[in-house]
Amino acid sequence: MKPNKANSSAPLNITGIVILACFVVVTFVLGVYGFSSVYVAKANISHSELTRWFDVCYSTIKLFSLISSPAEEALKHWAISAARLTAACSVFFSIAFATFFTAGSWFKANFLVKYYKGHYVIYGLNDESTFLIDDLLSKKEKVVIVEKDHSNSLLIQYKKKKVTLIMGDASDITIQLKASILKAKAMVAITGCDLTNLAILKTLVESPYKPELHCHISIDNVMSYKLFEPSAFYSIENIKKQSTGLLINIFNLSEKIAIDLVQSMNLGGNTDTSSSSSEPVSVLISGFDEVGESVLRELLLLAHFCNHKKIEISILSSEDNDFFITHHQVLEHCNGKGLDLWDINFIGTEQKLQNPSNFNHIIVCNEDENIALKSILRLYDMCTLEQSKTTDNTTTFHYYNALNHDIEHQQIKSFGALKHILSFEQLLDSKSELLAQRSHNIYARAELGVCDLTAEKLSERIEIHDKKTIDSAKWLHWVNQPLFKRRSNFTEKRHFPMKLLALGGPIPSGVFECSTVEESESLDFLPYLNEFSDLNTEIIECWVTFIKERTGLTNQQLTQRMHELARTSTIAGMHFIL
């Protein structure tokens, strides 16, 4: 799943060269002016004027060897004295500049990095991590790269950029201290090997220095998630016992690609997901490598609609795979038993596709961009031909494109651009983390029996509660939650667009611009809202009025639909029970 990213060389730092060039130009101008004023050619030499200018240039050039001119008159001319000064500056500056240029990276890696604070440490320099590094550099952030392979072809490229490179084994605590990990804002382990990434985390967990650090660990094999389950070494409970300041975030690149897809594809938006008489949402996945498997897992997690219709998934793949053998435990209950794995339909060739236009969504996941583009165009043509016979043109088309070569087609959209997925906003400053944490804090308020505390006061109360609580299962702080619970909160947020489909789809921001509604909508038919004393009733009235106008639902029908949504949420809450 590594993209064919072209190596782009960084421009040289020309500041020193410009300064040196200025010294040289000033030396020649002053030298030529000074020597031409005082130097006189010998009378017995023919072509005296030409000889005179040769001597002028020769004497000027000799200034760079710091040798004085034999003409005593030259010592008395101010221009020649100034030329000697700039010539000396040129010589010594060029020596200092050459020394700094050759030893600058060594100086930064051994001395300057000790004074870094609030920087980012990236473990691993490869085609994937470069997207994140380049994005951090564009934001003027300090970046320290730790790389073990001295023959890495990317080293030369990043030595030319403002990046501190440290060579060594990232799982060695001395190397991590050399990268000033104790003062870092965050670290990202993206070496391309799960064992190496876990060894880096293990070193931090067992470190006697107890850093306050956000740790983002790349996991290529989703089966490795089991190492973070309760009672495992990398469980939150065990980590907190050994290093309380670590906040662990686990990410899988192909999984993030799948999430990027479903957040942009409006799953179920081109069919009725509320009526029990409507056809279920149908999806065709073409290509079943790492990205295709991740898209399938994501669809299984999001297979809950208000009408409780099972999503129909077909996989177009001509190659045999061991997907069920390697993933059956991970996926056993991931969708609350709403969809059995054996319900998935495998198709060997395109010729066996009866009518691709019957699918609501067609997703091409081939990891070769050229093959993916050819496949999506071919499937698009097949659908266009079939849909020309009917009035149904609701199929959406998506194809995987890591390098973001967007074909700018109105109906065919690309997904999985690594420049977007491995960016600062998506990986290190994700808004989904804040949304999931906010949702969790509502639960924490209920557990503590408080409702009027500010976010800061609530955080203090939660910390006091967790310190007094021995049972880790009853901890309330977000950073103390097991990995599977946090990931469940993330998935819940990805359900919102599908839940809104049952209530008329996305709600325009203009609906909430007015503080009051023109006609007050009584909410007595939704009695359970009275349980939440901190709700903004006026906003809810605007929302309910908009829903009823768009959908034409009666109070009784709207109440019934919300009950169905509540049931869907209950099922969805079982995602990550393994």
Coordinates of N, CA, C and O in Angstrom, one line a residue, residues 500 503-519 521 536-551:
L500 N -28.9 10.9 10.9 CA -29.6 12.1 10.4 C -30.5 11.8 9.1 O -31.4 12.5 8.8
L503 N -33.9 11.4 9.8 CA -34.6 12.6 10.3 C -34.5 13.7 9.2 O -34.5 14.9 9.6
G504 N -34.5 13.3 8.0 CA -34.5 14.3 6.9 C -33.1 14.7 6.4 O -33.1 15.6 5.5
G505 N -32.1 14.1 6.8 CA -30.7 14.4 6.2 C -30.0 15.5 7.0 O -30.5 15.9 8.1
P506 N -28.9 15.9 6.5 CA -28.1 17.0 7.1 C -28.9 18.2 7.3 O -29.8 18.6 6.5
I507 N -28.7 18.9 8.5 CA -29.4 20.1 8.8 C -28.6 21.3 8.5 O -27.5 21.5 9.0
P508 N -29.1 22.2 7.6 CA -28.4 23.4 7.3 C -28.1 24.3 8.6 O -29.0 24.3 9.5
S509 N -27.0 24.9 8.6 CA -26.7 25.8 9.8 C -27.7 26.9 9.9 O -27.9 27.4 11.0
G510 N -28.3 27.4 8.8 CA -29.3 28.4 8.9 C -30.5 28.1 9.8 O -31.2 29.0 10.2
V511 N -30.7 26.8 10.0 CA -31.9 26.4 10.8 C -31.7 27.0 12.2 O -32.7 27.3 12.9
F512 N -30.5 27.0 12.7 CA -30.2 27.4 14.1 C -29.8 28.9 14.2 O -29.4 29.3 15.3
E513 N -29.9 29.7 13.2 CA -29.4 31.0 13.3 C -30.4 31.9 14.1 O -29.9 32.8 14.8
C514 N -31.7 31.6 14.0 CA -32.6 32.4 14.8 C -32.7 31.8 16.2 O -32.7 30.6 16.3
S515 N -32.8 32.6 17.2 CA -32.9 32.2 18.6 C -34.2 31.6 18.9 O -34.4 30.8 19.8
T516 N -35.3 32.0 18.2 CA -36.6 31.5 18.5 C -37.3 31.2 17.2 O -37.0 31.7 16.1
V517 N -38.3 30.3 17.3 CA -39.0 29.9 16.1 C -40.2 30.7 15.9 O -40.8 31.3 16.9
E518 N -40.7 30.8 14.7 CA -41.9 31.7 14.4 C -43.1 31.1 15.1 O -43.9 31.8 15.7
E519 N -43.3 29.8 15.0 CA -44.4 29.1 15.6 C -43.8 28.1 16.6 O -43.1 27.1 16.2
E521 N -43.0 25.1 18.7 CA -43.4 23.7 18.6 C -43.3 23.0 19.9 O -42.2 22.9 20.5
N536 N -30.8 22.9 25.3 CA -31.3 24.2 24.8 C -32.6 24.0 24.1 O -32.7 23.5 22.9
T537 N -33.7 24.3 24.8 CA -35.0 23.9 24.3 C -35.3 24.7 23.0 O -35.9 24.1 22.0
E538 N -34.9 25.9 22.9 CA -35.2 26.7 21.7 C -34.5 26.1 20.4 O -35.1 26.1 19.3
I539 N -33.3 25.6 20.6 CA -32.6 25.0 19.5 C -33.3 23.7 19.1 O -33.4 23.5 17.9
I540 N -33.7 22.9 20.1 CA -34.4 21.7 19.7 C -35.7 22.0 19.0 O -36.1 21.3 18.1
E541 N -36.4 23.1 19.4 CA -37.7 23.4 18.7 C -37.4 23.8 17.3 O -38.2 23.4 16.4
C542 N -36.3 24.5 17.0 CA -36.0 24.8 15.6 C -35.7 23.5 14.9 O -36.1 23.4 13.7
W543 N -35.0 22.6 15.5 CA -34.6 21.4 14.9 C -35.8 20.5 14.5 O -36.0 20.0 13.4
V544 N -36.7 20.4 15.5 CA -37.9 19.5 15.3 C -38.8 20.2 14.2 O -39.4 19.5 13.4
T545 N -39.0 21.5 14.2 CA -39.8 22.1 13.2 C -39.2 21.9 11.8 O -40.0 21.6 10.9
F546 N -37.9 22.0 11.7 CA -37.3 21.7 10.4 C -37.5 20.3 10.0 O -37.8 20.0 8.8
I547 N -37.3 19.3 10.9 CA -37.5 17.9 10.5 C -38.9 17.7 10.0 O -39.2 17.0 9.0
K548 N -39.9 18.2 10.7 CA -41.3 17.9 10.4 C -41.7 18.6 9.0 O -42.4 18.0 8.3
E549 N -41.1 19.7 8.8 CA -41.4 20.4 7.5 C -40.7 19.6 6.3 O -41.3 19.5 5.3
R550 N -39.5 19.1 6.5 CA -38.8 18.4 5.4 C -39.4 17.0 5.2 O -39.6 16.6 4.1
T551 N -39.7 16.3 6.3 CA -40.2 14.9 6.1 C -41.7 14.7 6.1 O -42.1 13.7 5.6

